[in-house]
PDB file of C-alpha atoms and ligand atoms in Angstrom:
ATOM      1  CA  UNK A 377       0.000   0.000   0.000  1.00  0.00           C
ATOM      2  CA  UNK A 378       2.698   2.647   0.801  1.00  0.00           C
ATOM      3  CA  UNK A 379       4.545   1.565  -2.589  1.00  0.00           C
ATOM      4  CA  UNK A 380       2.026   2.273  -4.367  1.00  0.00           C
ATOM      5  CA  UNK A 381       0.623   5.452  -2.425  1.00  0.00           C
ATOM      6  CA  UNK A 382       4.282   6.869  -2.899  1.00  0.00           C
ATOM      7  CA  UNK A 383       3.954   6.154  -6.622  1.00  0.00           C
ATOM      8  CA  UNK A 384       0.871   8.004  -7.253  1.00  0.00           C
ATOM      9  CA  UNK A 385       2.164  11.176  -5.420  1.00  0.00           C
ATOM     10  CA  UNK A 386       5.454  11.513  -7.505  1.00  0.00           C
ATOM     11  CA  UNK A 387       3.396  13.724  -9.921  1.00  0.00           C
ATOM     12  CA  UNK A 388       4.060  16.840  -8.427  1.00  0.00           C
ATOM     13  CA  UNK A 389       1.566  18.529 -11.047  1.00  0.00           C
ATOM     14  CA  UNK A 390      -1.335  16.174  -9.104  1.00  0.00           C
ATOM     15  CA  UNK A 391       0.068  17.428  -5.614  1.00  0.00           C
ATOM     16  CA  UNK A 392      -0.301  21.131  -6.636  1.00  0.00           C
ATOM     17  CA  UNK A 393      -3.860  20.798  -7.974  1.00  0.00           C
ATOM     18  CA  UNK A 394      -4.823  18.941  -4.888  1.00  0.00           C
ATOM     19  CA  UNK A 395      -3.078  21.763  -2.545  1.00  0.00           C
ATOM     20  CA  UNK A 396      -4.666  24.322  -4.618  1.00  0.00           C
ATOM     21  CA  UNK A 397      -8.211  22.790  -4.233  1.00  0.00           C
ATOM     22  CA  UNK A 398      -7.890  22.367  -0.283  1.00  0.00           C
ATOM     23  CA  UNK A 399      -6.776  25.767   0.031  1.00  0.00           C
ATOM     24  CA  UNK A 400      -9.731  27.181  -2.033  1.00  0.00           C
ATOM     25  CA  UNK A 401     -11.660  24.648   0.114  1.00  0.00           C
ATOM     26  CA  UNK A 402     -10.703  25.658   3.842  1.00  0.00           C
ATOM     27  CA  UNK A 403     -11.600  29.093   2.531  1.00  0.00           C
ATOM     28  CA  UNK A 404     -14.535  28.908   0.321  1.00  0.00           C
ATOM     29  CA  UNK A 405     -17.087  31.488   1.279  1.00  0.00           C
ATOM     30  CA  UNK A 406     -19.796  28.966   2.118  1.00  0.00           C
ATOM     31  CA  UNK A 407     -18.497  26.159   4.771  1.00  0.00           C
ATOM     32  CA  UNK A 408     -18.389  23.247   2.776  1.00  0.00           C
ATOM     33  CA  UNK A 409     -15.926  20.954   4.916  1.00  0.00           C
ATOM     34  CA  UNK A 410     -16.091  22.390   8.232  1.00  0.00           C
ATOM     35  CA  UNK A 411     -12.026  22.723   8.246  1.00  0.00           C
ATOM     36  CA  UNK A 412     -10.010  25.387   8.636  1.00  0.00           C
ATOM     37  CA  UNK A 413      -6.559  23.898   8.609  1.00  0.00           C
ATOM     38  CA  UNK A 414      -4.726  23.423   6.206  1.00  0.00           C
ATOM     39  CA  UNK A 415      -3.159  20.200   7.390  1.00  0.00           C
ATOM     40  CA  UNK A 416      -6.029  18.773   8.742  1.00  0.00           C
ATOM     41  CA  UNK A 417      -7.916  19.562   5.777  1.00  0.00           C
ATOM     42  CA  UNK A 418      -5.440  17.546   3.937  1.00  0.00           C
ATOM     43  CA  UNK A 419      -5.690  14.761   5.429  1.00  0.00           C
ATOM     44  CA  UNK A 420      -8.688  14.420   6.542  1.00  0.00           C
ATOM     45  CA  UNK A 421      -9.944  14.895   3.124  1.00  0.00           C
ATOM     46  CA  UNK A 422      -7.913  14.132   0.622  1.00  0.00           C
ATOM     47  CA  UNK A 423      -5.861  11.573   2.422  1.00  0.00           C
ATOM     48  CA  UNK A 424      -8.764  10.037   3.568  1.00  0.00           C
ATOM     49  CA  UNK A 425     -10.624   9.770  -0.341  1.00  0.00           C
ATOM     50  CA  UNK A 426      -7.333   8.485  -1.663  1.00  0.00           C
ATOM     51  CA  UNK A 427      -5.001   6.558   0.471  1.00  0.00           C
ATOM     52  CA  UNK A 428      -7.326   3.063   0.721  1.00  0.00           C
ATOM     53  CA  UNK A 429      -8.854   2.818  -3.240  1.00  0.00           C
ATOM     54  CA  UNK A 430      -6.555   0.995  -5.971  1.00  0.00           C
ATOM     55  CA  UNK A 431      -7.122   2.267  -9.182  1.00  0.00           C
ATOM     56  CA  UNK A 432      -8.983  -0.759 -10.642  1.00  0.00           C
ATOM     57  CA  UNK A 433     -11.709  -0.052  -7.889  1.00  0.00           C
ATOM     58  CA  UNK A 434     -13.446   2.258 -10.004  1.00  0.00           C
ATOM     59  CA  UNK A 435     -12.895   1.675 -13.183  1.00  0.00           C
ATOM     60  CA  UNK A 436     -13.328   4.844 -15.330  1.00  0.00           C
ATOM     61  CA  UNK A 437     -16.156   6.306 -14.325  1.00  0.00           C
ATOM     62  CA  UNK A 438     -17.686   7.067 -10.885  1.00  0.00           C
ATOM     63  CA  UNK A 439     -20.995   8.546  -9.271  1.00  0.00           C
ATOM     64  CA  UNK A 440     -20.041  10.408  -6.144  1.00  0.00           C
ATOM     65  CA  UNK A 441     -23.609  10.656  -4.250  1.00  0.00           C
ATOM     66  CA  UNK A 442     -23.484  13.761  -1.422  1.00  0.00           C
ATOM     67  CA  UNK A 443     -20.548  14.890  -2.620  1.00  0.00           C
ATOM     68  CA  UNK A 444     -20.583  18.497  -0.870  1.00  0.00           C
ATOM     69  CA  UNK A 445     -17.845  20.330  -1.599  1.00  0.00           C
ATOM     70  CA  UNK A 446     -16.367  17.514  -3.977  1.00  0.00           C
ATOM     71  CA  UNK A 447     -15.097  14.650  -1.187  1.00  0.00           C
ATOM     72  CA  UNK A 448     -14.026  11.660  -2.208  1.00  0.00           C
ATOM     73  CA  UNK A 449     -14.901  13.052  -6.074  1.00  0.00           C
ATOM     74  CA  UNK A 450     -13.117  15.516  -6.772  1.00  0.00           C
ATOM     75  CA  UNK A 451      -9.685  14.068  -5.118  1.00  0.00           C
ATOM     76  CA  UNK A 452     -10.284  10.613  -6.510  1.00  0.00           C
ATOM     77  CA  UNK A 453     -10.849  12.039 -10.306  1.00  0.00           C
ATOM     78  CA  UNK A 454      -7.186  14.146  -9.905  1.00  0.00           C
ATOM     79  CA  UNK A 455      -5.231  11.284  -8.102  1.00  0.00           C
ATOM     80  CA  UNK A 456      -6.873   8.567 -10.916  1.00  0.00           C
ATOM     81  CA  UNK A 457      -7.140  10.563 -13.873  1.00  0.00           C
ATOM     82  CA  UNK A 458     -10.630   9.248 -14.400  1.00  0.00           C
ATOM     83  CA  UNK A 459     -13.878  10.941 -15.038  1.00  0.00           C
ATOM     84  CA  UNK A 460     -16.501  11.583 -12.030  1.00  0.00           C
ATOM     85  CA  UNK A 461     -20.130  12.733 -12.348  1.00  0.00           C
ATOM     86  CA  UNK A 462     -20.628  14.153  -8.517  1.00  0.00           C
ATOM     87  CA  UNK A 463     -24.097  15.208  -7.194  1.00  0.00           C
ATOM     88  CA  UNK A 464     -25.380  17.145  -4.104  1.00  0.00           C
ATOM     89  CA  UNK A 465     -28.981  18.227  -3.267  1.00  0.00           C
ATOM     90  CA  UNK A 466     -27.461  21.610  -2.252  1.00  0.00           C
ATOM     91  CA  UNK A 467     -27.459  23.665  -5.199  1.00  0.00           C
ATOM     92  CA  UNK A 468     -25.040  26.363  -3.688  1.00  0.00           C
ATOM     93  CA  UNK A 469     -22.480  23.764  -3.140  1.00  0.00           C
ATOM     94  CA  UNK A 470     -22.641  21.818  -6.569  1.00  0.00           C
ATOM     95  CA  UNK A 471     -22.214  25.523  -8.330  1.00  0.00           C
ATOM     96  CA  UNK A 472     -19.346  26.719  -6.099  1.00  0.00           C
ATOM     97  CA  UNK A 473     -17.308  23.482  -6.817  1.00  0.00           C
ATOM     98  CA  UNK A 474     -18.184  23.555 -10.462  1.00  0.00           C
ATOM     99  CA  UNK A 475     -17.077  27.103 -10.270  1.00  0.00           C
ATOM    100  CA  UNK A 476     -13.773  25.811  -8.782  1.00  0.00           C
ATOM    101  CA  UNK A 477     -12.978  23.171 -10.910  1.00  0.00           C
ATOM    102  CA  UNK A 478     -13.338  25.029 -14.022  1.00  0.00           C
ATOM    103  CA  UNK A 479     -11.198  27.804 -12.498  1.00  0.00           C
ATOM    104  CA  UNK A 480      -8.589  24.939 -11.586  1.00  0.00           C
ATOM    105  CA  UNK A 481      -8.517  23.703 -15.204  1.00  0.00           C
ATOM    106  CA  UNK A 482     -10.475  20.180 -14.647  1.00  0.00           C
ATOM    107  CA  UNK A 483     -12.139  18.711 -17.011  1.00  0.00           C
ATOM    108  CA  UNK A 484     -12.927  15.178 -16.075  1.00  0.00           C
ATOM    109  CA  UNK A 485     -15.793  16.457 -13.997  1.00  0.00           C
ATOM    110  CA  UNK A 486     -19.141  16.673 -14.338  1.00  0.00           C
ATOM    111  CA  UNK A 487     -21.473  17.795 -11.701  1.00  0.00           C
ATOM    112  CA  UNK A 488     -25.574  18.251 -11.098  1.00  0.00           C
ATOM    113  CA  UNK A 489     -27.450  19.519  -8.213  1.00  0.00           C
ATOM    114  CA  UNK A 490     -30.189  16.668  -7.874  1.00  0.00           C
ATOM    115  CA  UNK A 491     -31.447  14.306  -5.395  1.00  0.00           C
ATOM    116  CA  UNK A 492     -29.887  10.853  -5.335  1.00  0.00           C
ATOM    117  CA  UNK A 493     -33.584   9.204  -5.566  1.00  0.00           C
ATOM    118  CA  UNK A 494     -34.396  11.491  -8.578  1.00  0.00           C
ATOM    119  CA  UNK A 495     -31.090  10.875 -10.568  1.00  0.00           C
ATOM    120  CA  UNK A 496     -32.997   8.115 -12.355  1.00  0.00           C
ATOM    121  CA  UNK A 497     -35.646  10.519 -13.770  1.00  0.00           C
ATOM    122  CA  UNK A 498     -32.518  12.951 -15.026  1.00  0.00           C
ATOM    123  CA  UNK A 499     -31.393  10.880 -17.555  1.00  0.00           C
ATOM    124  CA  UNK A 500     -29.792   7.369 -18.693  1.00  0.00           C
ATOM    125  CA  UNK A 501     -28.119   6.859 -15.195  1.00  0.00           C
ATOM    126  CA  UNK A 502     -29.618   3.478 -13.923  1.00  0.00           C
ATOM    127  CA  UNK A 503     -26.641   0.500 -14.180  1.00  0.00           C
ATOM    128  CA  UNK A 504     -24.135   3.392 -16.493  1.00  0.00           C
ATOM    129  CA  UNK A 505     -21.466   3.701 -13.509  1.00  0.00           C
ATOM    130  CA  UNK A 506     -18.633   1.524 -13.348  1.00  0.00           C
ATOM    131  CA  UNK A 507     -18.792   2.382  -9.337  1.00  0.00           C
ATOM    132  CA  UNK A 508     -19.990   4.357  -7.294  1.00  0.00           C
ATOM    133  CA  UNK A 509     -18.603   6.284  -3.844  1.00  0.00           C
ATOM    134  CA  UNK A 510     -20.087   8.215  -0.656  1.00  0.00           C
ATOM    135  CA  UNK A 511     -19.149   9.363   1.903  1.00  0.00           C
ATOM    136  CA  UNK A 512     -20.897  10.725   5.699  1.00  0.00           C
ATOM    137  CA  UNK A 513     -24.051  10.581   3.599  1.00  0.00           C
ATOM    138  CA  UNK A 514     -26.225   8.448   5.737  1.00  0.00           C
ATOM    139  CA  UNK A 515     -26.081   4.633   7.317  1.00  0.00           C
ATOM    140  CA  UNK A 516     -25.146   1.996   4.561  1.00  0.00           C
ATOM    141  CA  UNK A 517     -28.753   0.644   4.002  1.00  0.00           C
ATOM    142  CA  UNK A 518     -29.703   4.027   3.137  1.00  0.00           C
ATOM    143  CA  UNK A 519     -26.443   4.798   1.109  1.00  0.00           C
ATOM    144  CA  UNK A 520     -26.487   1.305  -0.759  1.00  0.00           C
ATOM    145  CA  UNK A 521     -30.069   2.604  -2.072  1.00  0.00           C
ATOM    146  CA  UNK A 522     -28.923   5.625  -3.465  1.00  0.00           C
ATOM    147  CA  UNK A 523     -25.825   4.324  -4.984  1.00  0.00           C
ATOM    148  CA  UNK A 524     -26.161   0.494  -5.860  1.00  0.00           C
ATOM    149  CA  UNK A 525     -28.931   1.569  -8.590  1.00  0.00           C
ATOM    150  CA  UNK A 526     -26.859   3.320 -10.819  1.00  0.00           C
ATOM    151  CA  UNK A 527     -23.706   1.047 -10.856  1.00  0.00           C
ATOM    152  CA  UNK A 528     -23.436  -1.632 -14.002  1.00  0.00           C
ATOM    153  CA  UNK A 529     -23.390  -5.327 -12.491  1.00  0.00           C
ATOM    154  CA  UNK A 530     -20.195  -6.265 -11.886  1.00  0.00           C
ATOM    155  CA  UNK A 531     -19.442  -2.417 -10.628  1.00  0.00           C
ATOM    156  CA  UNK A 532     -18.821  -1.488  -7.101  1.00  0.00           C
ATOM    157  CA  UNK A 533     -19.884   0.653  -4.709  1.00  0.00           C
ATOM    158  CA  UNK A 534     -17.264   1.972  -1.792  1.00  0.00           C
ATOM    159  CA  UNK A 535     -18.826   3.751   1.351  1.00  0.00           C
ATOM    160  CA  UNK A 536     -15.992   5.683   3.712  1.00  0.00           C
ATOM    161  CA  UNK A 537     -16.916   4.540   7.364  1.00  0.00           C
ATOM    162  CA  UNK A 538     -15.465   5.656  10.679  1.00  0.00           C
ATOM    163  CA  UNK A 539     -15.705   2.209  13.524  1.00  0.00           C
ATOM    164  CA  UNK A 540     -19.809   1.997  13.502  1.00  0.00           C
ATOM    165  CA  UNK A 541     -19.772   0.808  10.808  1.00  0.00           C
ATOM    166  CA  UNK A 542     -19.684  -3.091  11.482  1.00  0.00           C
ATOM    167  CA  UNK A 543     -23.210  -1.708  13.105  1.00  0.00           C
ATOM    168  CA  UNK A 544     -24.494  -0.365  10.113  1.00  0.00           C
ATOM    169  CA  UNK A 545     -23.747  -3.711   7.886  1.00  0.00           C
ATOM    170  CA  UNK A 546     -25.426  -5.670  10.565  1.00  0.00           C
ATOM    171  CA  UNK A 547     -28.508  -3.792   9.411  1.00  0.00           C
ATOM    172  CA  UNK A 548     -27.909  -3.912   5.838  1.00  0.00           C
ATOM    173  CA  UNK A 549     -27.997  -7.801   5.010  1.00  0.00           C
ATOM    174  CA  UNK A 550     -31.523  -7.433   3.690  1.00  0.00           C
ATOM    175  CA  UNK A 551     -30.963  -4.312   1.828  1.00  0.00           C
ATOM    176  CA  UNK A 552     -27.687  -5.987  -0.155  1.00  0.00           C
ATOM    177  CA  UNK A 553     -29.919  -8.857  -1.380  1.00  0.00           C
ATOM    178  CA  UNK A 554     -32.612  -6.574  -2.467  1.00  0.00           C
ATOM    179  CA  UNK A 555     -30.202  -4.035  -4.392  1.00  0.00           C
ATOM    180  CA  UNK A 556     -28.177  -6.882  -5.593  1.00  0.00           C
ATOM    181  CA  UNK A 557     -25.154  -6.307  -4.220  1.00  0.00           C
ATOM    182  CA  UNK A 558     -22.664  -8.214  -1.763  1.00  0.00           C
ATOM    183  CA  UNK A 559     -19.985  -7.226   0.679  1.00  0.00           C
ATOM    184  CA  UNK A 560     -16.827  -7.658  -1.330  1.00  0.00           C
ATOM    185  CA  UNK A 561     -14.030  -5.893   0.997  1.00  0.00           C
ATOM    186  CA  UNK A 562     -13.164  -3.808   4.249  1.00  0.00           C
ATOM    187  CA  UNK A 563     -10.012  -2.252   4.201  1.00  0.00           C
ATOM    188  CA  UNK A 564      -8.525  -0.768   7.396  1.00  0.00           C
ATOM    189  CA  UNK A 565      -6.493   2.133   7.412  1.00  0.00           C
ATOM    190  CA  UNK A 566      -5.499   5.536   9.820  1.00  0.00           C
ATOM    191  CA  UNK A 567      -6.010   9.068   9.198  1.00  0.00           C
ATOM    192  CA  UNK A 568      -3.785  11.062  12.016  1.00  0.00           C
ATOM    193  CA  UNK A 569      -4.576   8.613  14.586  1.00  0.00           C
ATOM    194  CA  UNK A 570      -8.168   7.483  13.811  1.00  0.00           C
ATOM    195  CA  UNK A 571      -9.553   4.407  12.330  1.00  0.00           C
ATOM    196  CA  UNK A 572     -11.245   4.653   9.423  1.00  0.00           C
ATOM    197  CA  UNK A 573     -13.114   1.571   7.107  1.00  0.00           C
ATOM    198  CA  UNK A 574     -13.553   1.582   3.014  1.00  0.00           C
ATOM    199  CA  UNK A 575     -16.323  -0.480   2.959  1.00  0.00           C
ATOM    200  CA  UNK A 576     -16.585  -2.065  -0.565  1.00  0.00           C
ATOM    201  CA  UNK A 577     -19.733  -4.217  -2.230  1.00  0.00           C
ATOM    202  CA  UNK A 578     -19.822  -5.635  -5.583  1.00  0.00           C
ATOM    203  CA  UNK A 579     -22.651  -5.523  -7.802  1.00  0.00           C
ATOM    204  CA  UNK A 580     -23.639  -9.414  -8.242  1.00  0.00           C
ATOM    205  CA  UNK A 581     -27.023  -8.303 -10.254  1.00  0.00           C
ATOM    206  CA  UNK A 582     -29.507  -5.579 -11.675  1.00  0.00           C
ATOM    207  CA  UNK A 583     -30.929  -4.033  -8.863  1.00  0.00           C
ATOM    208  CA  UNK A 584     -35.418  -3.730  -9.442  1.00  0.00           C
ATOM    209  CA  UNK A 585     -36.817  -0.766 -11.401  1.00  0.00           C
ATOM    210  CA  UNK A 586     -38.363   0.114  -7.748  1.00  0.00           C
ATOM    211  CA  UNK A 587     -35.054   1.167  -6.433  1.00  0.00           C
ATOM    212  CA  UNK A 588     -34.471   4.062  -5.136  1.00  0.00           C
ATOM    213  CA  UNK A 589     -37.729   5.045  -3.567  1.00  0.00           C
ATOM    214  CA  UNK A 590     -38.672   8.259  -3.862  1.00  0.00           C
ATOM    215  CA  UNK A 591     -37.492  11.436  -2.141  1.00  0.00           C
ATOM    216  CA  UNK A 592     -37.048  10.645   1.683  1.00  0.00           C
ATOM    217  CA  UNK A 593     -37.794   7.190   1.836  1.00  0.00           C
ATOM    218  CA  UNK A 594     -34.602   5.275   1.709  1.00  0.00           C
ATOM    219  CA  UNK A 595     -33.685   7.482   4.732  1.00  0.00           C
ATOM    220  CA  UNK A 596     -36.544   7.298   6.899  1.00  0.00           C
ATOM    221  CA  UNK A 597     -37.435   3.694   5.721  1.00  0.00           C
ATOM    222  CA  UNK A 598     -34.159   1.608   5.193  1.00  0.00           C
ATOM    223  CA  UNK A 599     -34.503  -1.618   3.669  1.00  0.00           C
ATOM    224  CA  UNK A 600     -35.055  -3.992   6.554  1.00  0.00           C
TER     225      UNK A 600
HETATM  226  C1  SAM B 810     -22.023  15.624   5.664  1.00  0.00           C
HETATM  227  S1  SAM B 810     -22.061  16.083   3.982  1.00  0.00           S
HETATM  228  C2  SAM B 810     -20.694  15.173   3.338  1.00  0.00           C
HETATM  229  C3  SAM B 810     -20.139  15.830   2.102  1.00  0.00           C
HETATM  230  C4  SAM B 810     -18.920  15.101   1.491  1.00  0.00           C
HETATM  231  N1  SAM B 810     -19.293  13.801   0.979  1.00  0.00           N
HETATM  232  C5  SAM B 810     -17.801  14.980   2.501  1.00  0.00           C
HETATM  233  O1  SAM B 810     -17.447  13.852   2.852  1.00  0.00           O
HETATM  234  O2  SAM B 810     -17.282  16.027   2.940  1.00  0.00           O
HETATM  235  C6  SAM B 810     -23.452  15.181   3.320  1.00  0.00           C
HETATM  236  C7  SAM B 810     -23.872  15.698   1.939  1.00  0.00           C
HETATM  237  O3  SAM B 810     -24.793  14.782   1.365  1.00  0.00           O
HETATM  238  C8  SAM B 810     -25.789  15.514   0.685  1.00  0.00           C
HETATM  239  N2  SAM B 810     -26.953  14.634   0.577  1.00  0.00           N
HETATM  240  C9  SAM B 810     -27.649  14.060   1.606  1.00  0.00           C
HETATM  241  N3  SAM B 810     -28.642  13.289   1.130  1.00  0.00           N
HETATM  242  C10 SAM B 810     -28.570  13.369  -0.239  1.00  0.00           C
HETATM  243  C11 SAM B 810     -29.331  12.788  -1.302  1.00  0.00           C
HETATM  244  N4  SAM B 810     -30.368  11.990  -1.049  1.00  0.00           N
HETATM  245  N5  SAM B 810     -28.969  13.062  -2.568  1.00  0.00           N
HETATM  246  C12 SAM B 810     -27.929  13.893  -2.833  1.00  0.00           C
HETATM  247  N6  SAM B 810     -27.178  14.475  -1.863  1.00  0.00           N
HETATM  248  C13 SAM B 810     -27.498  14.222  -0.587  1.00  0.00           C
HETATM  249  C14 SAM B 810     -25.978  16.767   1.556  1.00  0.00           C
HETATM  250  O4  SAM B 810     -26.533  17.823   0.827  1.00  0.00           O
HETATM  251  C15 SAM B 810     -24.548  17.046   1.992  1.00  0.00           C
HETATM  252  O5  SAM B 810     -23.899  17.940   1.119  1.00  0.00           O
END
């Protein structure tokens, strides 16, 4: 793991565009990320979207679902050179970091201010991802039914978990059948001190047309 972590961070062109985007981050007008510091900023967010996904995770295209002001998205699509379509409900955030990535010269970015449950109605998005990735969105039952829906079968979806979350996947088993997915992974790594989980499910098979429910309902309802 540190191998290849040290590998990917010899571009020093990456490095500046990712130090350039925390920067504008910690001092965006709106709070986005709720950091200040620079350092802490850094690794709590980008170190913490990067340091446990391999590249052949997400193939080359991802759905970030809550993506706020662009975490994991925005720092996976610079470290993997890949293209990310990253959506928020908060309109105010998904135009300031479109604003910012245009200003930063990325274009393997696309970004729309929509619900997770309503994505389907937007478009061809159900089964087009090759994976998808979330993170302090909600529990995973609720998460895997905003997510799992638009990944192709055989995709996967990778949720960013502080220690609850064996909790959470306790709860879940019923919701991975019905979305057709199964636990794949958990990798265990540190950010500064604390434990933190990637949580990764394969797509085994198409997950029904009912999926997600609408507006609300996968949160206050979870699969049980
Ligand atoms: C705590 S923030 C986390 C933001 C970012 N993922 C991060 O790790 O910094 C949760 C975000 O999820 C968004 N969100 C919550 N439910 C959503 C849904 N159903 N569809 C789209 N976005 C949603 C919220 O608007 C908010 O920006």
């Amino acid at each position: 793991m540190l191998l290849n972590s040290f590998s990917r961070w010899f571009s020093m062109e990456k490095m500046e565009l990712v130090k350039k985007y925390v920067e504008e981050l910690i001092n965006a007008p709106i709070n986005l990320v709720g950091y200040r510091d620079f350092n802490e900023a850094f690794h709590y967010l980008y170190m913490d979207s990067v340091l446990a996904v391999k590249p052949e995770d997400l193939g080359n295209n991802f759905l970030d679902v809550g993506t706020g002001g662009g975490v994991p998205g925005v720092f996976l699509l610079i470290e993997f050179g890949i293209h990310g379509f990253l959506i928020d409900s908060v309109c105010k955030k998904i135009d300031y970091v479109k604003n910012l990535c245009e200003r930063l010269g990325l274009s393997n970015v696309e970004l729309m201010c929509v619900r997770a449950e309503e994505l389907k109605d937007k478009g061809m998005f159900r089964e087009r991802f090759d994976s998808a990735v979330s993170r302090a969105v909600s529990r995973i039952a609720t998460v895997l039914e905003l997510t799992a829906p638009y990944v192709k079968v055989g995709g996967k979806v990778l949720l960013y978990k502080g220690p609850g979350y064996n909790e959470e996947l306790g709860q879940a088993v019923n919701a991975m059948k019905e979305l057709g997915v199964k636990l794949a992974e958990i990798r265990k790594y540190s950010i500064l001190g604390k434990d933190r989980f990637l949580v990764i499910f394969e797509k085994m098979s198409p997950t029904p047309e009912k999926y997600p429910r609408k507006v609300g309902i996968p949160e206050k309802r979870p699969i049980r």
